[in-house]
Short mmCIF file of C-alpha atoms and ligand atoms in Angstrom, two decimals:
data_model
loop_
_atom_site.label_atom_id
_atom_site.label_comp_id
_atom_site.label_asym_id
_atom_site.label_seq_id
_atom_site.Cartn_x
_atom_site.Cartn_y
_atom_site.Cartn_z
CA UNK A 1061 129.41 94.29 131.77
CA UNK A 1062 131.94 93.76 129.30
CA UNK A 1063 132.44 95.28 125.75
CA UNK A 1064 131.54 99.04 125.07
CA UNK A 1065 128.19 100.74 124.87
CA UNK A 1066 126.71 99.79 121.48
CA UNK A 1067 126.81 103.16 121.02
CA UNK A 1068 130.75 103.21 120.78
CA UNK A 1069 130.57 100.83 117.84
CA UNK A 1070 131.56 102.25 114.68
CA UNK A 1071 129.45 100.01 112.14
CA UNK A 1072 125.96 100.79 111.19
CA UNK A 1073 124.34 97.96 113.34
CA UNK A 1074 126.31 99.55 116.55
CA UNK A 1075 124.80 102.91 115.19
CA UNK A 1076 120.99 101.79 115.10
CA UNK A 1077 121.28 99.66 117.92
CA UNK A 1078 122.42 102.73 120.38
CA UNK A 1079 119.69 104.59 119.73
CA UNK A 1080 117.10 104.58 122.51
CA UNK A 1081 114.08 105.88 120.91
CA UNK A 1082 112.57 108.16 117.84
CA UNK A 1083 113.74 110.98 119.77
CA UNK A 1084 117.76 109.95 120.11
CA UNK A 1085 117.46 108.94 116.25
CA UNK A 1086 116.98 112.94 115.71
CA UNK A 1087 119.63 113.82 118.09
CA UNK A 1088 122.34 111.62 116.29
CA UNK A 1089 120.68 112.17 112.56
CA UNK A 1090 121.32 115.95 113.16
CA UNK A 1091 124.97 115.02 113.83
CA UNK A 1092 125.83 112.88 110.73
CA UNK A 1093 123.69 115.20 108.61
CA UNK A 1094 125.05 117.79 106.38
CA UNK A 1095 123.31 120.92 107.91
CA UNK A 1096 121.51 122.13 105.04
CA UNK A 1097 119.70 118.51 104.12
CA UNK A 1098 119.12 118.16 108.10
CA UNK A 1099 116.71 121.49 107.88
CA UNK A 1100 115.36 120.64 105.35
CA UNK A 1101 114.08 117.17 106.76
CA UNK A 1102 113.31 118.67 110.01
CA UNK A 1103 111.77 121.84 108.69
CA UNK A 1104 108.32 123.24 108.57
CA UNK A 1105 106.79 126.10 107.05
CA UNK A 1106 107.89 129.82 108.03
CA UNK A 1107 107.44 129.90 112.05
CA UNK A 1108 106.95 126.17 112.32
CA UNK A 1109 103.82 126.86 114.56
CA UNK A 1110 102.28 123.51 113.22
CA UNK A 1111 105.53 121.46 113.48
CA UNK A 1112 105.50 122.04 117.02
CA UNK A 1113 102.01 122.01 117.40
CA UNK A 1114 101.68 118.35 115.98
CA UNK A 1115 103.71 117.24 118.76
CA UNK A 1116 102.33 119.38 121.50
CA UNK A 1117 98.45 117.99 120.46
CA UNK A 1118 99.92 114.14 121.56
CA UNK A 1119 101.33 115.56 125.00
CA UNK A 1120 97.91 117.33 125.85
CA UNK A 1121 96.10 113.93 125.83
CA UNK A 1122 96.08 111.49 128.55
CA UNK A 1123 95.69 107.75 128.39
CA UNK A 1124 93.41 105.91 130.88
CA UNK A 1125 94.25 102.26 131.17
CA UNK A 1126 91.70 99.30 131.54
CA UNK A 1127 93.17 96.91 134.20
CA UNK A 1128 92.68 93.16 134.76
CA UNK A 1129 91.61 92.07 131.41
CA UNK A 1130 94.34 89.01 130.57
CA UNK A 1131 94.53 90.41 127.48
CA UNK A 1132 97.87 88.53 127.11
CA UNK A 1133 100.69 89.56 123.96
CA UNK A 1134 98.93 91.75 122.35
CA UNK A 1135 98.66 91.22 118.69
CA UNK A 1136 99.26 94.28 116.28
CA UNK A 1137 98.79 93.19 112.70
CA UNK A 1138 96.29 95.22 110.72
CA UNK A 1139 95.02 94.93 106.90
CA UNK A 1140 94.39 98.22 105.64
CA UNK A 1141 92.36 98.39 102.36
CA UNK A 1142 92.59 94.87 101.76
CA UNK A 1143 96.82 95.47 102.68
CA UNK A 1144 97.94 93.11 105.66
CA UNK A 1145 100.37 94.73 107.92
CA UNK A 1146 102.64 93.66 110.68
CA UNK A 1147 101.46 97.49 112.65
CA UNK A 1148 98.76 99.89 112.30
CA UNK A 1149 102.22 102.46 111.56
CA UNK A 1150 103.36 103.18 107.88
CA UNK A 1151 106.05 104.92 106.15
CA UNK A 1152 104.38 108.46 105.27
CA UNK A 1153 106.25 109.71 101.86
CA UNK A 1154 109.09 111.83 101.57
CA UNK A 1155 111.30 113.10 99.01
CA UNK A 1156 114.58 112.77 98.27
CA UNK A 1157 116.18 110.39 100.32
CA UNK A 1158 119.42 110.19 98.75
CA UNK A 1159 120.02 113.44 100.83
CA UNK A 1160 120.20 110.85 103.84
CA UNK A 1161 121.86 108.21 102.24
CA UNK A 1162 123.93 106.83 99.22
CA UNK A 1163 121.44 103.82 98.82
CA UNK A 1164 117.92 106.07 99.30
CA UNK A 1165 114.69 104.98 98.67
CA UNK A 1166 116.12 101.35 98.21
CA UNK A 1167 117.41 101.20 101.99
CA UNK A 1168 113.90 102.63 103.22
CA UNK A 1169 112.17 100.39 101.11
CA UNK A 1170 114.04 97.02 102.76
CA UNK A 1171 113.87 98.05 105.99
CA UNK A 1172 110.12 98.28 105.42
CA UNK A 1173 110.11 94.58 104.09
CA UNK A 1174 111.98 93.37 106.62
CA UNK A 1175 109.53 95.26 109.16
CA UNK A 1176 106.55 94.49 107.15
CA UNK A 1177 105.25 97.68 107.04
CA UNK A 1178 103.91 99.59 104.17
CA UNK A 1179 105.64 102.16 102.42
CA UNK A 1180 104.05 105.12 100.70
CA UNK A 1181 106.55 105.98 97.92
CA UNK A 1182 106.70 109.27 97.16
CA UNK A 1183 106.84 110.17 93.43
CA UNK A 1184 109.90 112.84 94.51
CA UNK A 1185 111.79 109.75 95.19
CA UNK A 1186 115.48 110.06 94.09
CA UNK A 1187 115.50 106.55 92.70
CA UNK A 1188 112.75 105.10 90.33
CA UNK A 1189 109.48 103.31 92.21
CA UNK A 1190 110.39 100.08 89.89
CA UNK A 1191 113.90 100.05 91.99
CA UNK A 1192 112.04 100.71 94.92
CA UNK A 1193 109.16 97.79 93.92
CA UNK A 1194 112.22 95.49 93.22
CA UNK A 1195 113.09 95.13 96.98
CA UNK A 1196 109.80 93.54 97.45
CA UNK A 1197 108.27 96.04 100.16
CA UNK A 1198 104.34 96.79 100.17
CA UNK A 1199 104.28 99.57 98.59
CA UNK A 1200 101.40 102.66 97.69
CA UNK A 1201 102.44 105.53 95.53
CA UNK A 1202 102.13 108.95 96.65
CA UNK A 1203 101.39 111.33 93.61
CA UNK A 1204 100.89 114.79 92.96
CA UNK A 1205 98.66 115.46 90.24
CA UNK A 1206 100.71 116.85 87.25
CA UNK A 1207 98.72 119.54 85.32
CA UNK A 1208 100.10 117.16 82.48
CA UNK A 1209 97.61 114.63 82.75
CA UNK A 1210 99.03 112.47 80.58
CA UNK A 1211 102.09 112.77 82.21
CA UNK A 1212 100.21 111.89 85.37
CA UNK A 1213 98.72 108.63 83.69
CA UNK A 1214 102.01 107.55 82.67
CA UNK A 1215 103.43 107.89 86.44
CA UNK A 1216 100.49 106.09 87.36
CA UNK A 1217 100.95 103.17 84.98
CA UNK A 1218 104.12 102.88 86.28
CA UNK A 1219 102.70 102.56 89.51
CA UNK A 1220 100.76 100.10 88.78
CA UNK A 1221 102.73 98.06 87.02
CA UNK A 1222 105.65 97.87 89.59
CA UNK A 1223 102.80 96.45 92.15
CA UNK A 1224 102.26 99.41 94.10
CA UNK A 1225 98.57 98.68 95.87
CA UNK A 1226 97.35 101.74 96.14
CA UNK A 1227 97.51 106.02 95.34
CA UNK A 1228 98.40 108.37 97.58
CA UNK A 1229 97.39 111.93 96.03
CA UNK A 1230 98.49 114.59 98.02
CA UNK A 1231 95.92 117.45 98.44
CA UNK A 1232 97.44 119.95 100.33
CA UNK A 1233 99.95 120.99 98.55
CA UNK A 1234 98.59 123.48 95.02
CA UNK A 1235 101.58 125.75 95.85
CA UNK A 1236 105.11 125.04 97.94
CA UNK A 1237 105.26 126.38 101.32
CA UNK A 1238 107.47 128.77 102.31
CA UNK A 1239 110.23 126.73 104.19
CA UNK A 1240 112.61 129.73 105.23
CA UNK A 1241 115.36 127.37 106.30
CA UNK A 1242 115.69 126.59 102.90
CA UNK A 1243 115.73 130.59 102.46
CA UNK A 1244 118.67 130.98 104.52
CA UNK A 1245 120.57 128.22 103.52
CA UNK A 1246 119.45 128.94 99.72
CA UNK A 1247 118.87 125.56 99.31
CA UNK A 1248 116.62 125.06 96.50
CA UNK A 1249 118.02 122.74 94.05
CA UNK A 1250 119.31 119.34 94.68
CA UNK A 1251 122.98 119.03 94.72
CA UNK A 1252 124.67 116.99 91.59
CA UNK A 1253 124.06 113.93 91.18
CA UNK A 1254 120.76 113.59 93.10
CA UNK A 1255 117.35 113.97 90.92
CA UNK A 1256 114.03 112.90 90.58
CA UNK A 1257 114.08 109.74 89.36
CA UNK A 1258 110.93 109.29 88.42
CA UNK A 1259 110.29 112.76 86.54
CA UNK A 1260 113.58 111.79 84.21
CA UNK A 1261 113.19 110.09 80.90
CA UNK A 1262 114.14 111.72 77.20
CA UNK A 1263 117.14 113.07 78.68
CA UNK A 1264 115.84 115.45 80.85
CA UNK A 1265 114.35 115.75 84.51
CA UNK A 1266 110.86 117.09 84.76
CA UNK A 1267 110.17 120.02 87.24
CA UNK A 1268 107.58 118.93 89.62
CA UNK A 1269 104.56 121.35 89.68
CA UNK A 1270 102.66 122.05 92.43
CA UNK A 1271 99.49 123.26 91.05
CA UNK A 1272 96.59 125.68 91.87
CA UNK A 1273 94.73 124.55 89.11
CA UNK A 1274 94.03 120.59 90.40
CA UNK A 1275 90.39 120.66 91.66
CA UNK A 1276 88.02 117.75 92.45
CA UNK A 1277 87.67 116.65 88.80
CA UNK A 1278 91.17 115.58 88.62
CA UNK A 1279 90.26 113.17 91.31
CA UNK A 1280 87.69 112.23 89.13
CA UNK A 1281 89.56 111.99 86.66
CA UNK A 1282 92.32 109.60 88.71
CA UNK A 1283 88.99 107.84 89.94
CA UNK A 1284 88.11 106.93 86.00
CA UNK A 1285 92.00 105.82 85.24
CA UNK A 1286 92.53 103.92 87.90
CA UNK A 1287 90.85 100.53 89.86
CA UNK A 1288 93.95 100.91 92.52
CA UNK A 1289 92.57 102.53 95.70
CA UNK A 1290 92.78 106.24 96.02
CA UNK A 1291 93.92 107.95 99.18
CA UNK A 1292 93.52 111.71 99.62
CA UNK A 1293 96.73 112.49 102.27
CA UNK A 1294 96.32 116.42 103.87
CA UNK A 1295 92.61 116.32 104.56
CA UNK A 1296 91.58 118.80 107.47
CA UNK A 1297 88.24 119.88 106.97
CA UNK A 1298 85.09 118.02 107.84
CA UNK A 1299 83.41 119.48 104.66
CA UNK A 1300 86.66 118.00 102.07
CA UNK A 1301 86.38 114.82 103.77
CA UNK A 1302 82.95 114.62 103.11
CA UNK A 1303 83.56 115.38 99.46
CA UNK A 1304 86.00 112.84 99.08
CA UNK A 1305 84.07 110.01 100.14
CA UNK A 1306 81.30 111.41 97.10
CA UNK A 1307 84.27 111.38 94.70
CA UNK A 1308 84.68 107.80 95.62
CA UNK A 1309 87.83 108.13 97.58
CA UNK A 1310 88.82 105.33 99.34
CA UNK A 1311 90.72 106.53 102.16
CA UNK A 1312 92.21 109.54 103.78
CA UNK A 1313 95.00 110.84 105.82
CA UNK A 1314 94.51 113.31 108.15
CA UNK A 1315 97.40 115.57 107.56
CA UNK A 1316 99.23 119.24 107.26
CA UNK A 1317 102.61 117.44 105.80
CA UNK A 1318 104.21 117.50 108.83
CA UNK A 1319 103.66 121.52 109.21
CA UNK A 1320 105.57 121.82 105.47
CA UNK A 1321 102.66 123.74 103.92
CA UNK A 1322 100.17 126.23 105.06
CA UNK A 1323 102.25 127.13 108.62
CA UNK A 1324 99.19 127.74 111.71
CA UNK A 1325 96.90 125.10 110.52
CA UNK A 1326 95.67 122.89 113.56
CA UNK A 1327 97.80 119.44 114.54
CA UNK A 1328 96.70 117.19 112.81
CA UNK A 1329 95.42 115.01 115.99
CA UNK A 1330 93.16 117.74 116.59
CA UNK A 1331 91.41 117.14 113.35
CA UNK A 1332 90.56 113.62 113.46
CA UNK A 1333 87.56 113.45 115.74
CA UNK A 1334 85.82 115.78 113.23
CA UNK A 1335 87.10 114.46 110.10
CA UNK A 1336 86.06 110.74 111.48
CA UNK A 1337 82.50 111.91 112.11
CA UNK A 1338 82.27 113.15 108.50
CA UNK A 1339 83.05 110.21 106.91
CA UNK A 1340 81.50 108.14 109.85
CA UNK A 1341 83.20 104.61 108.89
CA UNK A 1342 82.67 104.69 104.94
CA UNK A 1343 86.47 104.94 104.96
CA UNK A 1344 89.49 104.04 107.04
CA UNK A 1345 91.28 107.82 107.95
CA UNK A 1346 95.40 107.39 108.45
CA UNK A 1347 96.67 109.95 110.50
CA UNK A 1348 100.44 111.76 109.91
CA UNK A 1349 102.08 114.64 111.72
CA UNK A 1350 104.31 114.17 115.38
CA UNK A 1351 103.97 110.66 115.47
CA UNK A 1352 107.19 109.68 117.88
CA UNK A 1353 105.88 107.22 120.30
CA UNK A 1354 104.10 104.32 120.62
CA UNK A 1355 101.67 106.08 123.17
CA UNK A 1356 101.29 108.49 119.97
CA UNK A 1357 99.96 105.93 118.14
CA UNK A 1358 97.99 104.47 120.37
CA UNK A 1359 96.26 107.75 120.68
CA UNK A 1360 95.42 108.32 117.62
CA UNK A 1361 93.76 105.23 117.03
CA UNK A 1362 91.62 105.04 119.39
CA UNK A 1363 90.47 108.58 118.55
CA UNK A 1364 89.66 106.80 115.18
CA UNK A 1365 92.55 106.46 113.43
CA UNK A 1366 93.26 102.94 111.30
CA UNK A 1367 96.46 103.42 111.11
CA UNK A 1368 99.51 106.46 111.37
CA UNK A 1369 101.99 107.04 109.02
CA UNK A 1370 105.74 108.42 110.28
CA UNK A 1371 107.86 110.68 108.34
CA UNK A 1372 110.65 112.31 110.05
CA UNK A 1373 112.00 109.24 111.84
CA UNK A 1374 112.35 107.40 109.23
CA UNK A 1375 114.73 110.03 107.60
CA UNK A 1376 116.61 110.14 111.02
CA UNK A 1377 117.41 106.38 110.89
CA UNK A 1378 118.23 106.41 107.46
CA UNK A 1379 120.44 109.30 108.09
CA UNK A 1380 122.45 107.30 110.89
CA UNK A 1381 122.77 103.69 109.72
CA UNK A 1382 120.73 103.07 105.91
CA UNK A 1383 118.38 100.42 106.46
CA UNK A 1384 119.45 98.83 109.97
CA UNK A 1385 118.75 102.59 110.94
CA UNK A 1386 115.28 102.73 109.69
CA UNK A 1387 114.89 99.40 110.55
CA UNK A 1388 115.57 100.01 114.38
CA UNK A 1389 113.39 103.23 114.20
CA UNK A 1390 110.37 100.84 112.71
CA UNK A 1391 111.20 98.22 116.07
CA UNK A 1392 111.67 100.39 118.74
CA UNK A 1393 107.91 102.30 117.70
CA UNK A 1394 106.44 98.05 117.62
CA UNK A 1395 107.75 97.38 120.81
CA UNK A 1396 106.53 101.09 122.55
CA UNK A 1397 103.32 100.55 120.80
CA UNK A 1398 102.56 96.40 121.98
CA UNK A 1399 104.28 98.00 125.58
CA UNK A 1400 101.45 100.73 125.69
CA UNK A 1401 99.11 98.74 124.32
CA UNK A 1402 100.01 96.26 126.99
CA UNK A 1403 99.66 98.94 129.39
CA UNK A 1404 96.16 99.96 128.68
CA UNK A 1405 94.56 96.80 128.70
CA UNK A 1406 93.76 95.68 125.10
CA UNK A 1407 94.66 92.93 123.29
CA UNK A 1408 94.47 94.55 119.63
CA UNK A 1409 94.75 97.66 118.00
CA UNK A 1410 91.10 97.78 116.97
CA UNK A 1411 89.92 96.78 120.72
CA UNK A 1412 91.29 100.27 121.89
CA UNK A 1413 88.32 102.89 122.51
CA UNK A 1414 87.42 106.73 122.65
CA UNK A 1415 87.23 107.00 126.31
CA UNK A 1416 90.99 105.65 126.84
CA UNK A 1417 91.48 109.14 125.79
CA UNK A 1418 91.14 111.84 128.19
CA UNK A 1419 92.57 115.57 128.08
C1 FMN B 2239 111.68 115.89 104.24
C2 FMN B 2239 110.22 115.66 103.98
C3 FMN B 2239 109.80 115.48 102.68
C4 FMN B 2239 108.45 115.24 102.43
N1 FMN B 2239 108.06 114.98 101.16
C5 FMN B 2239 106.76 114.72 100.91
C6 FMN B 2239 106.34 114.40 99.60
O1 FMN B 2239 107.13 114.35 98.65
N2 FMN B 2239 105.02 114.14 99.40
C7 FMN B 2239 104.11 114.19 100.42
O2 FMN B 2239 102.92 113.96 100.21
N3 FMN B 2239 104.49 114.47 101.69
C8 FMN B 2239 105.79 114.73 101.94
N4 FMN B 2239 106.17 114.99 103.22
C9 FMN B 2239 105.18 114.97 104.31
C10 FMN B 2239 105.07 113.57 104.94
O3 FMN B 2239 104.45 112.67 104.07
C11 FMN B 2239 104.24 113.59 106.22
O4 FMN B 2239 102.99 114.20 105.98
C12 FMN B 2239 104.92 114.28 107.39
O5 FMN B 2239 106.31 114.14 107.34
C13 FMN B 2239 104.38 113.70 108.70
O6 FMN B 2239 104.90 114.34 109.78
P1 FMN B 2239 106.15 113.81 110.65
O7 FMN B 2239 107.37 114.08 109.82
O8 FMN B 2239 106.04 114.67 111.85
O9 FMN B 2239 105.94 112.35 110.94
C14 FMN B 2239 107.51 115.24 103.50
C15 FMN B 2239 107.95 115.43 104.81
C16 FMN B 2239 109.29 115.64 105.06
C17 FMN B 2239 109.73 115.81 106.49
C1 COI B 2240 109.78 119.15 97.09
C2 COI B 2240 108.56 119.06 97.93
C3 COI B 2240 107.32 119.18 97.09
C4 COI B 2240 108.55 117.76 98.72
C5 COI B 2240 107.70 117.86 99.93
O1 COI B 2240 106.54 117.53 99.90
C6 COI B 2240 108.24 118.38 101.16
O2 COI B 2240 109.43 118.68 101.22
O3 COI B 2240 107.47 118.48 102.12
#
């Protein structure tokens, strides 16, 4: 073999191209990262019992292959409410990307047109969703409801008008957790330089709130504003999932932010089976929280799942290489998930079933 390891090339390309899989793209984020922005990507709240747990709940399963089928290639596209998709995988929303890189939210958002993936922009973005909408990903808008509701409306009009196909309104979050990372490192503002871009306007940056006052008439509320479908993202409980399909939800995702916000709830794998039989197919359930491999993924859809959403990696490969980083991170999860999906005997996504998964 001639030429170095592509791992020994200096140039962004080399960078993403050396990494193995999700797991190396931590390894050699944590390296390039400024310390204090690298905890506070990989972070969770106060003993990060759920951040590991997340993880642990895709280990504990098994998969059981089907053999001898011919399946062939097997094909992986997916349309999600009425959204066609190269992979049942999406980018789950996070904030403040500039922290990874000078370009942010605009490298994310063409690595995930080049993958064909759907990105959930998150309203904490550190450049404005109209720059984001202008590098012609698929996007949905993650919001949190502002107690300012017309402040809200105006964020969603904006939305809406930069072509963003659907809401994400996070529900789990009517206070901060308590990341003690950030304690130590006494990070809690964002350095110079880097705000919320979408919170600015009149010469000042809005403070995000995180309220305990948003109830089930806001989402109402969103549902009378609003014909974009609504997505509920940090569901857990059979008896809220329920409720949002009677609030005319249109979607959830089965999540505890990545372990961010109340620290000992279950992994999130662990709450789809009940959370699918409360809505029993009146609509689709994304899952979020460990997500890693393409096994991962192919376990939590055939526990019920539509499709997953990944957070953390995507942050690691913007971290190493802007968008050929996050773009590698996107291919390396297609190619583990068509090579396990190979593997178990189905031709599609959808054709996976509950009994491939054993414990
Ligand atoms: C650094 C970081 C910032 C995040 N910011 C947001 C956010 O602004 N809004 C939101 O709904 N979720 C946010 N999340 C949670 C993710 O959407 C997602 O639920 C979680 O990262 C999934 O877990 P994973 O990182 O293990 O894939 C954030 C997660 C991380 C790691
Ligand atoms: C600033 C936070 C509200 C963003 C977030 O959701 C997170 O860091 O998990």
């Amino acid at each position: 073999m001639t030429g170095g390891h592509p791992g020994h090339l200096a140039s962004e390309a080399g960078r993403a191209l050396a990494l193995v899989n999700l797991r190396d793209a931590e390894t050699a984020a944590r390296q390039r990262l400024d310390p204090v922005y690298y905890d506070y990507f990989a972070g969770g709240a106060q003993d990060e019992v759920t951040v590991a747990a997340n993880e642990a709940a895709y280990r504990r399963r098994s998969l059981l292959p089907r053999v001898l089928r011919g399946c062939g290639p097997p094909r992986l596209e997916t349309t999600l409410l009425g959204q066609a998709t190269s992979m049942p995988v999406l980018m789950a929303p996070t904030a403040f990307h500039r922290l990874a890189w000078p370009e942010a939210e605009v490298a994310t958002a063409r690595a995930a047109a080049a993958a064909d993936v759907v990105m959930i922009a998150a309203m904490l973005s550190t450049v404005t969703v109209e720059e984001i909408a202008a590098t012609g990903a698929a996007l949905w808008f993650q919001l949190y409801i502002q107690p300012d509701l017309a402040f809200t409306e105006s964020l969603v009009r904006r939305a809406e008008a930069a072509g963003c196909r659907a809401l994400v309104v996070t529900v789990d979050s009517p206070a901060l957790g308590r990341n003690e990372r950030g304690d130590r490192n006494d990070f809690h503002d964002l350095p110079p330089g880097v705000f919320c871009a979408n919170m600015g306007g009149a010469g000042h940056v809005r403070q995000v709130v995180l309220s305990p006052e948003i109830s089930w008439s806001h989402v109402d509320w969103l549902r009378g504003i609003t014909t974009l479908p609504i997505l509920l993202k940090g569901v857990l409980h059979p008896a809220d999932a329920r409720l949002a399909v009677e609030h005319g939800v249109d979607g959830l995702v089965v999540s505890n932010h990545g372990g961010r916000q109340l620290d000992t709830t279950p992994a999130s794998l662990d709450r789809l089976e009940p959370v699918a039989e409360a809505v029993a197919g009146r609509v689709p359930l994304l899952l979020d929280g460990g997500v890693r491999r393409g096994t991962d993924v192919a376990k939590a859809l055939a526990l019920g799942a539509a499709a997953v959403a990944i957070g953390r990696p995507v942050l690691w490969g913007l971290a190493i290489a802007g968008e050929p980083g996050v773009r590698r991170v996107l291919d390396l999860l297609r190619t583990e998930l068509a090579n396990a999906l190979t593997l178990l005997g189905v031709a599609a996504p959808g054709d996976l079933t509950r009994e491939q998964v054993v414990s």
